[in-house]
């Protein structure tokens, strides 16, 4: 059992359920995708405190009414980007100041778009969240990290380097988050101690 939420219906589940709803002082400056995400996450997290087996399903019915033509076009480009494996993992290496050796790396997302060229996260992450695609992106980066660690396993230069992956609060709140992680990791052969998970700064700010 659990909850089924119509986040863009005639029922006022949040301050911006209707486009003509009166905006409160607390929420008027909060983007609608962030407001809805916070509400759904709160419902999910609090209900699980009562019963860990409770699931929350959010339906994005009519959400395109809130999206501009530019946002709709970007969402379609993002979908094509996933289909064409255009989202790539770039690594930001961390060097030990004493030994001057690389000790770890952070997985960073970049979009090698066939239509827009190399695109940075600030241009597409928020749209992914609004379109319900951020989880797909997070797990895509995670799988890239697993594949990279497998490639490094027998490398004399890189076998000791660990990689950290970022996950958004939205993805972390999924009921099958752990199962998805395990399913992806099991496809690759690497030292599990070399892979760590970090929560994005945006998620920490909400705590």
GROMACS .gro file of C-alpha atoms in nm, residues 11-200:
model
  190
   11UNK     CA    1  -0.668   1.928  -0.583
   12UNK     CA    2  -0.439   2.162  -0.387
   13UNK     CA    3  -0.159   1.929  -0.287
   14UNK     CA    4   0.082   2.225  -0.277
   15UNK     CA    5   0.076   2.602  -0.327
   16UNK     CA    6   0.119   2.581  -0.702
   17UNK     CA    7  -0.120   2.299  -0.779
   18UNK     CA    8  -0.308   2.539  -1.004
   19UNK     CA    9  -0.151   2.793  -1.230
   20UNK     CA   10  -0.384   3.062  -1.092
   21UNK     CA   11  -0.339   2.965  -0.727
   22UNK     CA   12  -0.245   3.238  -0.483
   23UNK     CA   13   0.124   3.213  -0.408
   24UNK     CA   14   0.222   3.216  -0.042
   25UNK     CA   15   0.520   3.413   0.091
   26UNK     CA   16   0.706   3.093   0.170
   27UNK     CA   17   0.673   2.932  -0.172
   28UNK     CA   18   0.640   3.217  -0.422
   29UNK     CA   19   1.010   3.221  -0.510
   30UNK     CA   20   1.053   2.842  -0.513
   31UNK     CA   21   1.054   2.684  -0.863
   32UNK     CA   22   0.753   2.458  -0.904
   33UNK     CA   23   0.957   2.145  -0.979
   34UNK     CA   24   1.153   2.194  -0.654
   35UNK     CA   25   0.838   2.261  -0.452
   36UNK     CA   26   0.665   1.949  -0.582
   37UNK     CA   27   0.979   1.741  -0.529
   38UNK     CA   28   0.998   1.857  -0.166
   39UNK     CA   29   0.632   1.775  -0.103
   40UNK     CA   30   0.654   1.427  -0.256
   41UNK     CA   31   0.981   1.352  -0.076
   42UNK     CA   32   0.832   1.463   0.257
   43UNK     CA   33   0.528   1.238   0.206
   44UNK     CA   34   0.751   0.946   0.113
   45UNK     CA   35   1.002   0.985   0.396
   46UNK     CA   36   0.749   1.050   0.672
   47UNK     CA   37   0.519   0.765   0.568
   48UNK     CA   38   0.810   0.521   0.574
   49UNK     CA   39   0.875   0.613   0.935
   50UNK     CA   40   0.535   0.459   1.009
   51UNK     CA   41   0.572   0.165   0.771
   52UNK     CA   42   0.896   0.102   0.574
   53UNK     CA   43   0.699  -0.087   0.308
   54UNK     CA   44   0.482   0.209   0.211
   55UNK     CA   45   0.547   0.338  -0.142
   56UNK     CA   46   0.472   0.680  -0.289
   57UNK     CA   47   0.385   0.713  -0.657
   58UNK     CA   48   0.380   1.058  -0.816
   59UNK     CA   49   0.207   1.098  -1.150
   60UNK     CA   50   0.332   1.380  -1.374
   61UNK     CA   51  -0.004   1.418  -1.550
   62UNK     CA   52  -0.048   1.762  -1.716
   63UNK     CA   53   0.298   1.879  -1.615
   64UNK     CA   54   0.375   2.008  -1.962
   65UNK     CA   55   0.126   2.287  -1.890
   66UNK     CA   56   0.394   2.439  -1.667
   67UNK     CA   57   0.676   2.399  -1.916
   68UNK     CA   58   0.778   2.659  -2.170
   69UNK     CA   59   0.832   2.557  -2.532
   70UNK     CA   60   1.207   2.581  -2.472
   71UNK     CA   61   1.185   2.349  -2.171
   72UNK     CA   62   0.977   2.097  -2.367
   73UNK     CA   63   1.230   2.097  -2.649
   74UNK     CA   64   1.516   2.047  -2.403
   75UNK     CA   65   1.334   1.755  -2.238
   76UNK     CA   66   1.301   1.587  -2.578
   77UNK     CA   67   1.670   1.647  -2.648
   78UNK     CA   68   1.759   1.493  -2.312
   79UNK     CA   69   1.558   1.181  -2.397
   80UNK     CA   70   1.741   1.153  -2.729
   81UNK     CA   71   2.064   1.207  -2.538
   82UNK     CA   72   1.995   0.903  -2.319
   83UNK     CA   73   1.904   0.694  -2.622
   84UNK     CA   74   2.231   0.790  -2.793
   85UNK     CA   75   2.448   0.754  -2.478
   86UNK     CA   76   2.546   1.121  -2.491
   87UNK     CA   77   2.577   1.172  -2.114
   88UNK     CA   78   2.939   1.113  -2.025
   89UNK     CA   79   3.133   1.081  -1.700
   90UNK     CA   80   3.424   1.319  -1.660
   91UNK     CA   81   3.663   1.273  -1.368
   92UNK     CA   82   3.793   1.543  -1.138
   93UNK     CA   83   4.104   1.400  -0.976
   94UNK     CA   84   4.209   1.468  -0.617
   95UNK     CA   85   4.583   1.478  -0.547
   96UNK     CA   86   4.758   1.412  -0.216
   97UNK     CA   87   4.949   1.730  -0.135
   98UNK     CA   88   5.237   1.540   0.025
   99UNK     CA   89   5.294   1.258  -0.222
  100UNK     CA   90   5.168   1.450  -0.526
  101UNK     CA   91   4.986   1.133  -0.630
  102UNK     CA   92   4.626   1.098  -0.744
  103UNK     CA   93   4.428   0.931  -0.465
  104UNK     CA   94   4.067   0.962  -0.579
  105UNK     CA   95   3.831   1.116  -0.831
  106UNK     CA   96   3.483   1.264  -0.839
  107UNK     CA   97   3.248   1.164  -1.118
  108UNK     CA   98   3.115   1.469  -1.301
  109UNK     CA   99   2.840   1.472  -1.559
  110UNK     CA  100   2.878   1.625  -1.903
  111UNK     CA  101   2.641   1.610  -2.198
  112UNK     CA  102   2.811   1.556  -2.532
  113UNK     CA  103   2.502   1.667  -2.721
  114UNK     CA  104   2.486   1.604  -3.093
  115UNK     CA  105   2.274   1.919  -3.123
  116UNK     CA  106   2.431   2.157  -2.868
  117UNK     CA  107   2.786   2.031  -2.829
  118UNK     CA  108   2.952   1.989  -2.489
  119UNK     CA  109   2.697   2.100  -2.229
  120UNK     CA  110   2.749   2.150  -1.855
  121UNK     CA  111   2.508   2.028  -1.582
  122UNK     CA  112   2.373   2.374  -1.507
  123UNK     CA  113   2.203   2.365  -1.846
  124UNK     CA  114   2.016   2.035  -1.802
  125UNK     CA  115   1.998   1.900  -1.444
  126UNK     CA  116   1.703   2.115  -1.338
  127UNK     CA  117   1.515   2.021  -1.652
  128UNK     CA  118   1.583   1.653  -1.579
  129UNK     CA  119   1.436   1.697  -1.231
  130UNK     CA  120   1.128   1.870  -1.370
  131UNK     CA  121   1.080   1.601  -1.637
  132UNK     CA  122   1.131   1.309  -1.396
  133UNK     CA  123   1.455   1.198  -1.562
  134UNK     CA  124   1.710   1.274  -1.291
  135UNK     CA  125   1.710   0.921  -1.151
  136UNK     CA  126   1.795   0.781  -1.493
  137UNK     CA  127   2.085   1.026  -1.512
  138UNK     CA  128   2.216   0.946  -1.161
  139UNK     CA  129   2.223   0.572  -1.225
  140UNK     CA  130   2.381   0.630  -1.567
  141UNK     CA  131   2.674   0.812  -1.400
  142UNK     CA  132   2.696   0.538  -1.136
  143UNK     CA  133   2.722   0.269  -1.402
  144UNK     CA  134   2.991   0.467  -1.583
  145UNK     CA  135   3.188   0.479  -1.257
  146UNK     CA  136   3.155   0.102  -1.209
  147UNK     CA  137   3.276   0.042  -1.563
  148UNK     CA  138   3.572   0.273  -1.510
  149UNK     CA  139   3.676   0.098  -1.187
  150UNK     CA  140   3.660  -0.238  -1.363
  151UNK     CA  141   3.886  -0.100  -1.637
  152UNK     CA  142   4.131   0.029  -1.374
  153UNK     CA  143   4.132  -0.290  -1.168
  154UNK     CA  144   4.446  -0.432  -1.328
  155UNK     CA  145   4.607  -0.100  -1.412
  156UNK     CA  146   4.940  -0.031  -1.244
  157UNK     CA  147   4.875   0.344  -1.248
  158UNK     CA  148   4.508   0.361  -1.151
  159UNK     CA  149   4.415   0.049  -0.949
  160UNK     CA  150   4.437   0.234  -0.612
  161UNK     CA  151   4.219   0.527  -0.717
  162UNK     CA  152   3.863   0.548  -0.584
  163UNK     CA  153   3.566   0.724  -0.743
  164UNK     CA  154   3.282   0.908  -0.573
  165UNK     CA  155   2.938   0.943  -0.736
  166UNK     CA  156   2.675   1.205  -0.664
  167UNK     CA  157   2.308   1.125  -0.617
  168UNK     CA  158   2.020   1.369  -0.586
  169UNK     CA  159   1.768   1.358  -0.306
  170UNK     CA  160   1.502   1.257  -0.557
  171UNK     CA  161   1.693   0.944  -0.655
  172UNK     CA  162   1.791   0.861  -0.297
  173UNK     CA  163   1.423   0.866  -0.194
  174UNK     CA  164   1.328   0.588  -0.437
  175UNK     CA  165   1.212   0.277  -0.254
  176UNK     CA  166   1.429   0.047  -0.468
  177UNK     CA  167   1.739   0.268  -0.462
  178UNK     CA  168   1.963   0.005  -0.295
  179UNK     CA  169   1.837  -0.272  -0.521
  180UNK     CA  170   1.917  -0.065  -0.832
  181UNK     CA  171   2.267   0.010  -0.703
  182UNK     CA  172   2.334  -0.356  -0.639
  183UNK     CA  173   2.192  -0.463  -0.974
  184UNK     CA  174   2.423  -0.225  -1.161
  185UNK     CA  175   2.733  -0.293  -0.951
  186UNK     CA  176   2.695  -0.670  -0.988
  187UNK     CA  177   2.754  -0.639  -1.362
  188UNK     CA  178   3.110  -0.524  -1.304
  189UNK     CA  179   3.419  -0.671  -1.142
  190UNK     CA  180   3.595  -0.418  -0.920
  191UNK     CA  181   3.693  -0.351  -0.557
  192UNK     CA  182   3.373  -0.218  -0.394
  193UNK     CA  183   3.579  -0.017  -0.143
  194UNK     CA  184   3.693   0.202  -0.433
  195UNK     CA  185   3.342   0.336  -0.497
  196UNK     CA  186   3.163   0.583  -0.272
  197UNK     CA  187   2.829   0.764  -0.289
  198UNK     CA  188   2.780   1.132  -0.209
  199UNK     CA  189   2.465   1.338  -0.173
  200UNK     CA  190   2.447   1.645  -0.394
   0.00000   0.00000   0.00000
